[in-house]
Coordinates of C-alpha atoms in Angstrom, one line a residue:
M241 CA 23.4 -52.7 10.6
S242 CA 22.3 -49.6 8.9
K243 CA 22.5 -49.0 5.1
N244 CA 24.8 -46.0 5.8
S245 CA 27.2 -48.2 7.9
T246 CA 27.3 -50.9 5.2
L247 CA 28.0 -48.3 2.5
T248 CA 30.8 -46.8 4.6
R249 CA 32.4 -50.2 5.0
R250 CA 32.2 -50.8 1.3
L251 CA 33.7 -47.5 0.5
S252 CA 36.5 -48.1 3.0
T253 CA 37.3 -51.5 1.4
L254 CA 37.2 -49.8 -2.1
L255 CA 39.6 -47.1 -0.8
V256 CA 42.1 -49.7 0.5
L257 CA 42.0 -51.6 -2.8
M258 CA 42.6 -48.3 -4.7
L259 CA 45.5 -47.3 -2.5
T260 CA 47.2 -50.7 -2.9
V261 CA 47.0 -50.7 -6.7
R262 CA 50.2 -49.5 -8.3
C263 CA 49.9 -47.8 -11.7
V264 CA 52.8 -48.6 -14.1
Y265 CA 53.1 -46.8 -17.4
A266 CA 53.2 -49.4 -20.2
E267 CA 55.1 -48.2 -23.3
P268 CA 53.3 -49.3 -26.5
G269 CA 55.7 -51.7 -28.1
F270 CA 55.8 -54.3 -30.9
Y271 CA 58.5 -57.0 -31.3
E272 CA 59.1 -57.9 -34.9
S273 CA 58.1 -61.3 -36.2
E274 CA 59.4 -63.2 -39.2
P275 CA 58.9 -63.3 -42.1
N276 CA 58.9 -59.5 -42.7
N277 CA 61.4 -59.1 -45.5
T278 CA 59.0 -57.8 -48.2
P279 CA 56.2 -55.1 -48.2
A280 CA 53.6 -57.9 -48.3
E281 CA 55.0 -59.5 -45.2
A282 CA 55.8 -56.3 -43.2
N283 CA 54.5 -56.3 -39.6
A284 CA 51.5 -53.9 -39.3
V285 CA 51.8 -51.1 -36.7
A286 CA 50.1 -47.8 -36.2
G287 CA 50.3 -44.6 -34.1
E288 CA 52.8 -44.2 -31.3
V289 CA 54.8 -47.3 -30.9
T290 CA 58.3 -48.7 -30.1
L291 CA 59.5 -51.2 -32.6
Y292 CA 61.9 -53.9 -31.2
G293 CA 63.8 -56.4 -33.3
A294 CA 66.9 -58.5 -33.8
M295 CA 68.8 -59.2 -37.0
V296 CA 71.7 -61.4 -38.1
K297 CA 73.7 -60.9 -41.2
G298 CA 71.6 -61.2 -44.3
D299 CA 68.4 -60.1 -42.6
Q300 CA 66.2 -57.0 -42.8
D301 CA 63.0 -56.1 -41.1
G302 CA 59.9 -54.3 -42.5
F303 CA 57.1 -52.6 -40.6
M304 CA 53.9 -51.1 -42.3
W305 CA 53.1 -48.0 -40.3
T306 CA 49.6 -46.7 -40.8
V307 CA 48.9 -42.9 -40.4
S308 CA 45.2 -42.2 -39.8
D309 CA 43.5 -38.9 -40.5
D310 CA 43.7 -38.1 -36.8
D311 CA 47.4 -39.0 -36.7
A312 CA 48.1 -36.7 -39.7
R313 CA 47.2 -33.8 -37.4
K314 CA 50.2 -34.5 -35.2
L315 CA 54.0 -34.1 -35.6
W316 CA 56.0 -37.2 -35.1
T317 CA 59.5 -37.9 -33.7
F318 CA 61.6 -41.0 -34.9
E319 CA 64.4 -42.2 -32.6
L320 CA 66.6 -45.1 -33.8
H321 CA 68.8 -47.0 -31.4
G322 CA 71.0 -49.2 -33.7
I323 CA 72.7 -52.5 -33.4
P324 CA 76.0 -52.2 -31.4
G325 CA 79.1 -52.1 -33.5
A326 CA 77.2 -51.9 -36.8
L327 CA 75.8 -49.3 -39.2
T328 CA 72.0 -49.5 -38.7
I329 CA 69.7 -47.9 -41.2
A330 CA 66.0 -47.1 -41.2
E331 CA 64.3 -45.9 -44.3
I332 CA 60.7 -44.6 -44.7
V333 CA 58.9 -45.5 -47.9
R334 CA 55.5 -44.3 -49.0
V335 CA 53.4 -47.2 -50.3
E336 CA 50.6 -46.9 -52.8
Y337 CA 48.4 -49.9 -53.5
A338 CA 46.7 -51.2 -56.6
D339 CA 42.9 -51.2 -57.0
N340 CA 42.6 -54.7 -55.4
G341 CA 44.0 -53.2 -52.1
T342 CA 46.7 -55.8 -51.7
D343 CA 49.2 -55.5 -54.6
V344 CA 51.8 -52.6 -54.3
A345 CA 51.3 -50.3 -57.2
S346 CA 54.2 -48.0 -56.4
T347 CA 56.7 -47.0 -53.7
R348 CA 58.4 -43.7 -53.0
R349 CA 61.5 -43.5 -50.9
L350 CA 61.2 -40.5 -48.5
V351 CA 64.0 -40.3 -46.0
K352 CA 66.6 -42.5 -44.3
M353 CA 68.3 -42.3 -41.0
G354 CA 70.9 -44.3 -39.3
T355 CA 73.4 -44.9 -36.5
R356 CA 77.0 -45.5 -37.2
D357 CA 77.8 -47.8 -34.3
G358 CA 74.8 -47.8 -31.9
L359 CA 76.5 -45.7 -29.3
T360 CA 74.2 -42.7 -29.8
P361 CA 70.7 -42.7 -31.3
S362 CA 69.6 -41.0 -34.5
I363 CA 66.7 -38.7 -33.8
H364 CA 64.5 -36.7 -36.2
K365 CA 61.9 -34.6 -34.5
D366 CA 58.6 -33.1 -35.5
L367 CA 58.0 -34.7 -38.9
M368 CA 54.8 -34.2 -40.7
F369 CA 53.0 -37.1 -42.4
E370 CA 49.9 -37.4 -44.6
P371 CA 47.3 -40.1 -44.1
G372 CA 48.4 -43.4 -45.6
E373 CA 50.7 -46.4 -45.2
Y374 CA 54.4 -46.1 -44.8
L375 CA 56.9 -48.9 -45.1
I376 CA 59.7 -48.7 -42.5
G377 CA 62.6 -50.8 -43.6
I378 CA 65.5 -51.5 -41.1
A379 CA 68.8 -53.0 -42.2
Y380 CA 72.4 -53.0 -41.1
A381 CA 75.8 -53.1 -42.8
G382 CA 76.7 -56.7 -43.7
G383 CA 73.1 -57.7 -44.5
G384 CA 71.8 -59.0 -47.8
S385 CA 71.3 -56.9 -50.9
E386 CA 68.5 -56.4 -53.3
A387 CA 70.6 -58.2 -56.0
A388 CA 71.0 -61.2 -53.6
G389 CA 67.3 -61.4 -53.1
G390 CA 67.0 -58.8 -50.3
A391 CA 63.9 -56.7 -49.8
P392 CA 63.3 -53.7 -52.2
F393 CA 63.3 -51.2 -49.4
R394 CA 66.9 -51.9 -48.4
P395 CA 68.7 -48.5 -48.3
P396 CA 72.1 -48.4 -49.9
A397 CA 74.9 -47.9 -47.4
D398 CA 76.9 -45.8 -49.8
G399 CA 74.2 -43.2 -49.8
L400 CA 74.9 -42.2 -46.2
S401 CA 77.5 -39.8 -44.9
F402 CA 79.0 -42.0 -42.3
G403 CA 82.6 -42.1 -43.5
D404 CA 84.9 -40.9 -46.3
H405 CA 83.6 -43.7 -48.5
G406 CA 80.0 -43.7 -47.3
R407 CA 80.6 -46.9 -45.2
P408 CA 81.2 -47.4 -41.6
E409 CA 84.9 -47.5 -40.8
S410 CA 86.0 -51.0 -39.7
T411 CA 87.8 -49.6 -36.6
V412 CA 84.4 -48.4 -35.3
A413 CA 81.8 -50.6 -36.8
E414 CA 83.6 -53.9 -36.2
A415 CA 85.4 -53.3 -32.9
G416 CA 83.7 -55.0 -30.1
A417 CA 81.3 -56.8 -32.4
G418 CA 80.0 -60.2 -31.5
P419 CA 80.1 -63.4 -33.7
A420 CA 78.9 -63.0 -37.2
D421 CA 75.8 -65.1 -36.6
A422 CA 75.0 -63.4 -33.2
P423 CA 71.7 -61.5 -33.4
G424 CA 72.0 -57.7 -32.9
A425 CA 69.1 -55.9 -31.2
Y426 CA 67.7 -52.5 -32.3
R427 CA 64.9 -50.2 -31.2
L428 CA 62.9 -47.6 -33.2
M429 CA 60.7 -45.3 -31.2
I430 CA 57.9 -43.5 -33.0
R431 CA 56.5 -40.8 -30.7
E432 CA 53.6 -38.3 -30.9
G433 CA 54.6 -34.6 -30.9
T434 CA 52.6 -31.4 -30.9
W435 CA 49.2 -31.2 -32.5
L436 CA 48.5 -29.3 -35.7
Y437 CA 45.5 -27.0 -35.8
P438 CA 44.6 -26.3 -39.5
S439 CA 42.9 -23.0 -40.1
S440 CA 39.2 -23.2 -41.0
D441 CA 39.6 -20.0 -43.1
K442 CA 38.7 -21.1 -46.6
K443 CA 39.3 -17.7 -48.3
P444 CA 41.6 -18.0 -51.3
R445 CA 45.1 -16.7 -50.8
N446 CA 46.5 -17.3 -54.2
S447 CA 47.8 -13.8 -54.8
R448 CA 49.8 -11.2 -52.9
E449 CA 46.7 -9.0 -52.5
R450 CA 44.9 -11.9 -50.8
A451 CA 47.8 -12.8 -48.5
I452 CA 46.6 -13.9 -45.0
E453 CA 48.3 -12.3 -42.0
V454 CA 50.4 -14.8 -39.9
R455 CA 50.8 -13.7 -36.3
L456 CA 54.4 -13.5 -35.3
G457 CA 55.5 -16.3 -32.9
R458 CA 52.6 -18.5 -33.7
P459 CA 52.4 -21.3 -36.3
F460 CA 49.8 -21.0 -39.0
T461 CA 48.7 -24.3 -40.6
A462 CA 46.2 -24.9 -43.4
F463 CA 45.2 -27.3 -46.1
E464 CA 45.9 -25.6 -49.4
S465 CA 44.4 -26.5 -52.8
D466 CA 46.2 -23.8 -54.9
A467 CA 49.6 -24.2 -56.4
S468 CA 50.6 -20.8 -55.0
T469 CA 49.6 -19.4 -51.6
W470 CA 50.6 -16.1 -50.0
Y471 CA 51.2 -15.1 -46.3
S472 CA 52.1 -11.7 -44.8
L473 CA 54.3 -11.0 -41.8
Q474 CA 53.9 -7.6 -40.2
F475 CA 56.8 -6.3 -38.1
D476 CA 56.2 -3.3 -35.8
D477 CA 59.0 -1.3 -34.1
K478 CA 59.2 -3.8 -31.2
A479 CA 59.5 -6.8 -33.5
A480 CA 62.0 -5.0 -35.7
A481 CA 64.4 -4.8 -32.7
Q482 CA 64.6 -8.6 -32.8
R483 CA 66.0 -11.2 -35.2
W484 CA 63.7 -13.8 -36.6
N485 CA 63.7 -17.3 -37.9
I486 CA 60.9 -17.9 -40.5
Q487 CA 60.1 -21.6 -40.9
V488 CA 58.0 -23.6 -43.4
Q489 CA 57.0 -27.2 -43.2
A490 CA 55.3 -29.7 -45.5
P491 CA 54.6 -33.4 -45.2
L492 CA 57.4 -35.8 -46.0
G493 CA 57.6 -36.4 -49.8
R494 CA 55.9 -33.2 -50.8
E495 CA 57.7 -30.5 -53.0
L496 CA 57.4 -27.0 -51.7
K497 CA 59.3 -23.9 -52.5
A498 CA 59.2 -20.6 -50.5
R499 CA 59.9 -17.1 -51.7
L500 CA 60.3 -14.2 -49.2
T501 CA 59.8 -10.7 -50.5
D502 CA 59.7 -7.2 -49.0
A503 CA 56.8 -4.7 -49.1
Q504 CA 57.9 -3.5 -52.6
G505 CA 58.1 -7.1 -54.0
A506 CA 61.9 -7.4 -54.0
L507 CA 63.1 -10.9 -53.4
L508 CA 64.8 -11.4 -50.0
A509 CA 65.4 -15.1 -50.0
E510 CA 64.1 -18.3 -51.5
A511 CA 64.6 -22.0 -50.7
S512 CA 62.9 -25.4 -51.0
V513 CA 62.0 -27.8 -48.2
D514 CA 64.5 -30.6 -47.5
A515 CA 63.9 -34.4 -47.4
Y516 CA 62.3 -33.9 -44.0
G517 CA 59.8 -31.3 -45.3
L518 CA 61.6 -28.4 -43.6
L519 CA 63.1 -25.1 -44.6
M520 CA 64.2 -22.0 -42.6
F521 CA 65.1 -18.4 -43.4
A522 CA 67.4 -18.0 -40.4
E523 CA 68.3 -14.8 -38.5
M524 CA 66.3 -12.4 -40.5
A525 CA 66.5 -8.7 -39.4
P526 CA 63.4 -7.0 -40.8
P527 CA 62.7 -3.2 -40.4
A528 CA 59.3 -2.1 -39.2
T529 CA 57.4 -3.2 -42.4
T530 CA 55.4 -6.0 -43.9
W531 CA 57.1 -9.0 -45.6
Y532 CA 55.4 -11.5 -47.9
L533 CA 55.9 -15.2 -48.1
E534 CA 54.8 -17.2 -51.2
L535 CA 54.7 -21.0 -51.1
I536 CA 54.8 -22.7 -54.5
S537 CA 54.3 -26.4 -55.3
P538 CA 53.8 -28.4 -58.5
E539 CA 51.4 -30.5 -56.3
T540 CA 48.2 -29.3 -54.8
G541 CA 45.9 -30.5 -52.0
F542 CA 48.2 -30.9 -49.0
I543 CA 48.8 -29.3 -45.6
R544 CA 51.6 -26.9 -44.9
S545 CA 52.7 -24.7 -41.9
V546 CA 54.3 -21.3 -41.6
N547 CA 55.9 -20.1 -38.3
S548 CA 58.2 -17.4 -37.0
E549 CA 60.2 -17.2 -33.8
I550 CA 62.6 -14.8 -32.1
T551 CA 66.2 -15.7 -32.2
G552 CA 69.4 -14.2 -30.8
Q553 CA 72.2 -12.3 -32.6
R554 CA 75.1 -13.9 -34.4
V555 CA 78.4 -12.9 -32.8
S556 CA 82.1 -13.6 -33.4
G557 CA 84.5 -14.0 -30.5
E558 CA 82.5 -12.1 -27.9
E559 CA 79.0 -12.3 -26.5
A560 CA 76.4 -9.7 -27.2
E561 CA 73.7 -8.7 -24.8
P562 CA 70.8 -9.4 -24.3
N563 CA 71.3 -13.2 -24.2
G564 CA 69.9 -14.0 -20.8
K565 CA 67.1 -16.2 -22.2
L566 CA 67.1 -19.3 -24.5
Q567 CA 65.2 -17.4 -27.1
L568 CA 67.9 -14.7 -27.2
A569 CA 70.9 -17.1 -27.3
N570 CA 73.8 -15.7 -29.3
F571 CA 74.7 -17.7 -32.4
V572 CA 78.4 -18.4 -32.1
D573 CA 81.2 -20.1 -34.0
L574 CA 83.2 -22.1 -31.5
S575 CA 86.1 -22.7 -34.0
Q576 CA 87.6 -19.7 -32.1
P577 CA 87.5 -18.9 -28.4
L578 CA 84.4 -17.1 -27.2
S579 CA 84.6 -14.5 -24.4
G580 CA 81.8 -13.3 -22.2
R581 CA 81.1 -11.5 -18.9
I582 CA 78.9 -12.2 -15.9
T583 CA 77.8 -9.0 -14.0
A584 CA 75.6 -8.3 -11.1
G585 CA 72.7 -7.5 -13.4
D586 CA 73.5 -10.3 -15.9
S587 CA 73.5 -13.6 -14.1
E588 CA 72.9 -16.0 -17.1
D589 CA 74.2 -16.2 -20.7
Y590 CA 73.0 -18.5 -23.5
F591 CA 74.7 -19.5 -26.7
R592 CA 73.8 -21.6 -29.7
F593 CA 76.4 -23.4 -31.8
S594 CA 76.3 -25.9 -34.6
V595 CA 78.1 -29.1 -35.3
D596 CA 78.8 -30.1 -38.9
E597 CA 79.2 -33.6 -40.3
A598 CA 83.0 -33.6 -40.0
T599 CA 83.0 -32.4 -36.4
A600 CA 80.3 -35.0 -35.5
E601 CA 82.8 -37.7 -36.2
Q602 CA 85.2 -36.5 -33.5
L603 CA 85.1 -36.6 -29.7
L604 CA 84.9 -33.0 -28.4
T605 CA 85.7 -31.1 -25.2
L606 CA 83.9 -28.0 -24.1
R607 CA 85.9 -25.9 -21.6
I608 CA 85.2 -22.7 -19.7
E609 CA 87.8 -20.6 -17.8
S610 CA 87.3 -17.4 -15.9
T611 CA 89.3 -14.5 -14.4
P612 CA 89.1 -14.7 -11.4
P613 CA 88.2 -18.4 -11.0
V614 CA 84.6 -18.7 -9.6
N615 CA 82.0 -21.3 -9.0
L616 CA 79.5 -21.4 -11.8
N617 CA 77.1 -23.7 -13.6
F618 CA 78.2 -24.8 -17.1
C619 CA 75.5 -26.7 -19.1
L620 CA 75.1 -28.3 -22.4
S621 CA 71.5 -28.6 -23.8
D622 CA 69.8 -29.7 -27.0
A623 CA 68.3 -27.3 -29.5
A624 CA 65.0 -27.1 -27.6
G625 CA 66.8 -26.2 -24.4
Q626 CA 66.6 -29.6 -22.6
V627 CA 69.6 -29.7 -20.3
L628 CA 71.7 -32.8 -21.0
Q629 CA 74.8 -32.2 -18.9
C630 CA 75.8 -29.7 -16.2
R631 CA 78.9 -29.2 -14.0
N632 CA 78.8 -26.9 -11.1
R633 CA 82.2 -26.2 -9.5
E634 CA 85.1 -23.7 -9.6
T635 CA 86.5 -22.9 -13.0
P636 CA 88.1 -24.2 -15.1
I637 CA 85.4 -26.7 -16.0
E638 CA 85.5 -29.3 -18.8
L639 CA 82.8 -31.3 -20.5
P640 CA 84.9 -34.0 -22.2
D641 CA 84.2 -37.0 -24.4
L642 CA 81.3 -35.4 -26.2
L643 CA 79.9 -37.0 -29.3
L644 CA 77.4 -34.5 -30.8
A645 CA 75.1 -35.2 -33.7
P646 CA 75.2 -32.7 -36.6
G647 CA 72.9 -29.7 -35.9
P648 CA 72.3 -27.0 -33.3
W649 CA 73.2 -27.2 -29.6
V650 CA 72.9 -24.8 -26.7
L651 CA 75.4 -23.7 -24.0
S652 CA 74.6 -21.8 -20.8
V653 CA 76.6 -20.1 -18.1
S654 CA 74.9 -19.3 -14.8
R655 CA 75.1 -19.1 -11.0
A656 CA 78.3 -17.1 -11.0
K657 CA 79.7 -14.0 -9.3
E658 CA 81.0 -11.2 -11.5
T659 CA 83.7 -12.6 -13.8
V660 CA 85.1 -12.6 -17.3
Y661 CA 85.1 -16.1 -18.9
S662 CA 86.3 -17.8 -22.1
I663 CA 84.7 -20.9 -23.8
T664 CA 86.5 -23.2 -26.2
L665 CA 85.5 -26.2 -28.2
S666 CA 88.4 -28.6 -29.0
T667 CA 88.7 -32.0 -30.6
Q668 CA 90.0 -35.1 -28.8
G669 CA 90.4 -37.1 -32.0
P670 CA 88.3 -40.0 -33.4
L671 CA 86.1 -42.2 -31.3
A672 CA 88.0 -45.0 -29.6
A673 CA 86.4 -48.4 -30.0
G674 CA 84.7 -49.6 -26.8
S675 CA 84.7 -46.3 -25.0
E676 CA 81.7 -44.3 -23.6
V677 CA 80.6 -41.0 -25.1
E678 CA 78.9 -38.1 -23.5
P679 CA 76.4 -36.7 -22.8
N680 CA 74.9 -39.7 -21.0
D681 CA 74.0 -38.2 -17.6
R682 CA 70.3 -38.9 -18.1
I683 CA 68.7 -42.3 -18.7
E684 CA 67.0 -40.8 -21.8
D685 CA 70.5 -40.3 -23.3
A686 CA 72.0 -43.7 -22.3
S687 CA 75.0 -44.8 -24.4
G688 CA 74.8 -48.1 -26.3
V689 CA 77.0 -50.9 -25.1
P690 CA 79.2 -52.7 -27.8
A691 CA 78.3 -56.2 -28.8
N692 CA 81.1 -57.7 -26.8
L693 CA 79.4 -56.2 -23.7
R694 CA 82.5 -54.3 -22.5
I695 CA 82.9 -50.5 -22.4
K696 CA 85.4 -48.1 -20.8
G697 CA 84.4 -44.8 -19.2
R698 CA 85.6 -42.1 -16.9
F699 CA 84.2 -39.6 -14.4
S700 CA 84.3 -35.9 -15.0
G701 CA 83.2 -34.2 -11.8
D702 CA 80.6 -36.0 -9.7
D703 CA 79.4 -38.0 -12.7
S704 CA 76.7 -40.6 -13.5
D705 CA 76.9 -42.5 -16.8
F706 CA 73.9 -44.3 -18.2
Y707 CA 74.2 -47.3 -20.5
Q708 CA 71.5 -49.0 -22.5
I709 CA 71.6 -52.8 -23.4
L710 CA 69.2 -54.1 -26.0
I711 CA 69.0 -57.9 -25.3
P712 CA 67.7 -60.3 -27.9
G713 CA 67.2 -64.1 -27.4
D714 CA 65.9 -66.0 -24.4
P715 CA 65.4 -64.8 -20.9
Q716 CA 68.4 -65.6 -18.7
L717 CA 70.6 -64.5 -15.8
W718 CA 73.1 -61.7 -16.2
R719 CA 76.2 -60.4 -14.3
F720 CA 77.1 -56.7 -14.3
Q721 CA 80.5 -55.6 -13.0
V722 CA 82.3 -52.3 -12.7
I723 CA 86.1 -52.3 -12.2
G724 CA 88.0 -49.1 -11.7
D725 CA 88.7 -46.1 -9.4
E726 CA 86.5 -43.6 -7.6
I727 CA 83.3 -45.8 -8.1
S728 CA 80.4 -44.8 -5.8
K729 CA 77.5 -47.0 -7.0
L730 CA 76.0 -49.3 -9.7
H731 CA 72.3 -49.3 -10.5
Y732 CA 70.1 -51.5 -12.7
Y733 CA 66.9 -50.0 -14.3
N734 CA 64.3 -52.0 -16.2
G735 CA 62.8 -51.1 -19.5
A736 CA 60.3 -48.8 -17.8
K737 CA 63.2 -46.8 -16.3
L738 CA 62.5 -48.0 -12.8
D739 CA 65.4 -48.5 -10.4
R740 CA 65.3 -52.3 -9.6
A741 CA 68.7 -53.1 -8.1
K742 CA 71.7 -51.1 -6.7
L743 CA 74.9 -51.5 -4.9
R744 CA 76.9 -48.7 -3.2
A745 CA 80.7 -49.0 -3.2
K746 CA 82.7 -48.6 0.0
P747 CA 85.5 -46.0 0.0
G748 CA 88.4 -47.3 -2.0
Q749 CA 86.4 -50.3 -3.4
K750 CA 87.6 -51.0 -6.9
R751 CA 85.0 -53.6 -8.0
V752 CA 81.2 -53.6 -7.7
Q753 CA 79.2 -56.5 -9.0
L754 CA 75.5 -57.3 -9.5
D755 CA 75.0 -61.1 -10.0
N756 CA 72.1 -63.2 -11.1
V757 CA 69.9 -60.4 -12.5
F758 CA 67.1 -62.1 -14.4
L759 CA 66.4 -60.2 -17.7
L760 CA 63.8 -60.7 -20.4
P761 CA 64.6 -59.7 -24.0
G762 CA 64.3 -56.0 -24.6
R763 CA 65.7 -52.8 -23.3
H764 CA 67.6 -52.5 -20.0
F765 CA 69.7 -49.7 -18.4
L766 CA 72.7 -49.5 -16.1
Q767 CA 74.0 -46.4 -14.2
V768 CA 77.6 -46.1 -13.1
S769 CA 78.3 -43.3 -10.7
G770 CA 81.6 -42.0 -9.4
R771 CA 83.8 -39.1 -8.5
D772 CA 86.0 -36.8 -10.5
G773 CA 89.2 -38.3 -12.0
G774 CA 88.1 -42.0 -11.8
S775 CA 88.1 -44.4 -14.7
Y776 CA 86.4 -47.7 -15.0
T777 CA 85.4 -50.7 -17.2
L778 CA 81.8 -51.9 -17.3
L779 CA 81.3 -55.6 -18.1
A780 CA 78.2 -57.5 -18.8
R781 CA 78.0 -61.3 -19.1
A782 CA 75.1 -63.7 -19.8
L783 CA 75.0 -66.6 -17.3
G784 CA 72.4 -68.8 -18.9
P785 CA 68.9 -69.8 -17.7
P786 CA 68.2 -69.6 -14.0
D787 CA 68.3 -72.5 -11.6
P788 CA 64.6 -73.1 -10.5
N789 CA 65.8 -73.1 -6.9
G790 CA 68.4 -70.4 -7.3
E791 CA 68.4 -66.8 -6.2
I792 CA 67.3 -64.3 -8.8
E793 CA 68.1 -60.6 -8.7
P794 CA 66.6 -58.1 -8.1
N795 CA 65.5 -59.4 -4.7
D796 CA 65.9 -56.4 -2.4
D797 CA 63.4 -55.2 0.2
S798 CA 60.8 -54.2 -2.5
N799 CA 61.4 -57.3 -4.7
K800 CA 61.4 -60.2 -2.2
Q801 CA 61.7 -63.7 -3.8
R802 CA 59.2 -66.4 -2.9
L803 CA 60.4 -69.3 -0.7
A804 CA 58.0 -72.3 -0.6
F805 CA 57.9 -74.7 2.4
G806 CA 60.3 -77.6 1.7
Q807 CA 62.2 -75.6 -0.9
T808 CA 65.9 -75.0 -0.7
R809 CA 67.1 -71.8 -2.3
N810 CA 70.8 -71.3 -3.3
G811 CA 72.1 -67.7 -3.5
I812 CA 75.2 -65.6 -3.8
L813 CA 76.2 -62.5 -1.8
A814 CA 78.5 -61.0 -4.4
E815 CA 79.4 -57.9 -2.3
E816 CA 79.7 -57.1 1.4
N817 CA 76.7 -54.8 1.2
D818 CA 74.6 -57.2 -0.9
K819 CA 71.3 -58.1 0.7
D820 CA 68.9 -60.8 -0.4
Y821 CA 65.2 -60.9 0.7
Y822 CA 62.8 -63.9 0.7
R823 CA 59.1 -64.1 1.6
F824 CA 57.0 -67.1 2.7
F825 CA 53.4 -67.6 3.6
L826 CA 51.7 -69.0 6.8
A827 CA 48.0 -69.6 6.8
N828 CA 47.9 -69.6 10.6
R829 CA 50.1 -69.6 13.7
D830 CA 52.6 -72.5 13.5
H831 CA 56.1 -73.6 14.4
I832 CA 58.5 -73.6 11.5
R833 CA 62.2 -74.3 11.0
L834 CA 64.3 -72.0 8.9
T835 CA 67.8 -73.2 8.1
I836 CA 70.5 -71.0 6.5
Q837 CA 73.8 -72.6 5.5
P838 CA 76.7 -70.0 5.0
P839 CA 79.8 -70.8 2.9
A840 CA 82.7 -72.4 4.7
D841 CA 84.7 -69.2 4.7
G842 CA 81.8 -66.7 5.2
L843 CA 79.3 -65.4 7.7
I844 CA 75.7 -64.6 7.0
E845 CA 73.9 -62.1 9.3

């Protein structure tokens, strides 16, 4: 055999091996380990990571997150999924060590975040950190206190705006809660954001005459050693026809004040960065001129960033063109109806609106009506324009059961014939315990399930609702059941968001059940889909450890369960369209006997 022939066969074998290997993304994760109640005991983590843990009353968990020099050149997003039915709080504390490198010399509380009941996550995007070590303390209402020997990083519950008295209301925080000694699971995701590119320009800019020009629409980042630094923003005629947001950012824990002046030195606005290191001069309308921005700090030697971006007009009651792009979205106050128009040359409209703390405690409904009624696409997006929920049908269209976090949101109207429309935002009242909240049409926005593993929902349009279950404890079997009207399917997704088991409902079927799903501790997802007007109850139940000879879901065509010779497997076909798959191995041709015993009142095909 020639060398070329041998090489070809080797390459063919290698190609087959490469084609049969399946690449699965592994999310970096860390499960907390006790003891971790003090800074000295805190679990050490670094970089991008997902923190998993479980707490019972009287417990708190600490993680020591290290930010390297390289990590300090990135922005970071924190996303906390709290314990169902409880106020869960995460606080970030800057830690300084003594000369011996082990004793804590000082701590500085930077920010805290929390979820009131675990239904929706608390998300803070694009935070800037300096190199160093940060203690992340996680606690929940009902745990121990510092006076009772708790960890020094425990954040006070009365310092959060989660209720009239700064505490979770019992009708929300305790409804659906499990036993007092039952562990509650949480998850904190720390994700990398965009990179920062500090300028290499070392020229001093400590006076107005030395101000460095910042290009509009692009961030300028630099490490500054002076207490006062100056930047210029030059607006030509084209830029002067737009409105602008001027943004400043500093690392968490740094003090920074900004003063915006015109070409003659008159003060236009001034502000200081908030607890998250951010400030914004919003909706500025400059003439064709040069503005100057001075940044002042009692501290020196840290990075800061200046940016500007085009924004839309602020309107009241009626849209103003142009607003056919996200960047030009009208700023609107939805406390009163908003009217707009779709014409042949204007096929899409964007609007930004804000939700305050009081409104964030209410369930909301967005509604669009038009004259004449037309088919259109009505969408809700986050502040960055990521679409969270859309409905496409004839008006009127409603997006009900919305629980929106405080801050900016985006609406869009598109794919419509010429029409005049009206948009309203109304309150449905306070959140009902044990009920789903929208938007949860994407797996990334999955709603939390209460501690009693029961939640009610409804379908608005052709709807899919995603739910997230954070499971502590030992691996065991689970049953998932949906009971209601207009159900079309039930899906189970694993923690990697891969579809692993599904059942489709027959027309008129009012119960769909997935049995014997074997789950490890961690994050799992369920998807309930149905048609407009239907309502349902989703139930989850732990069934205990599996029978070594029992059927374990998922065991569909792509997840066949092993059957050894001489082994008897016991299984359940919970639904008419349930199918169980098994695999066995033969080393050569042989005669075998395969016996299947159906139930006395059933038939197996």
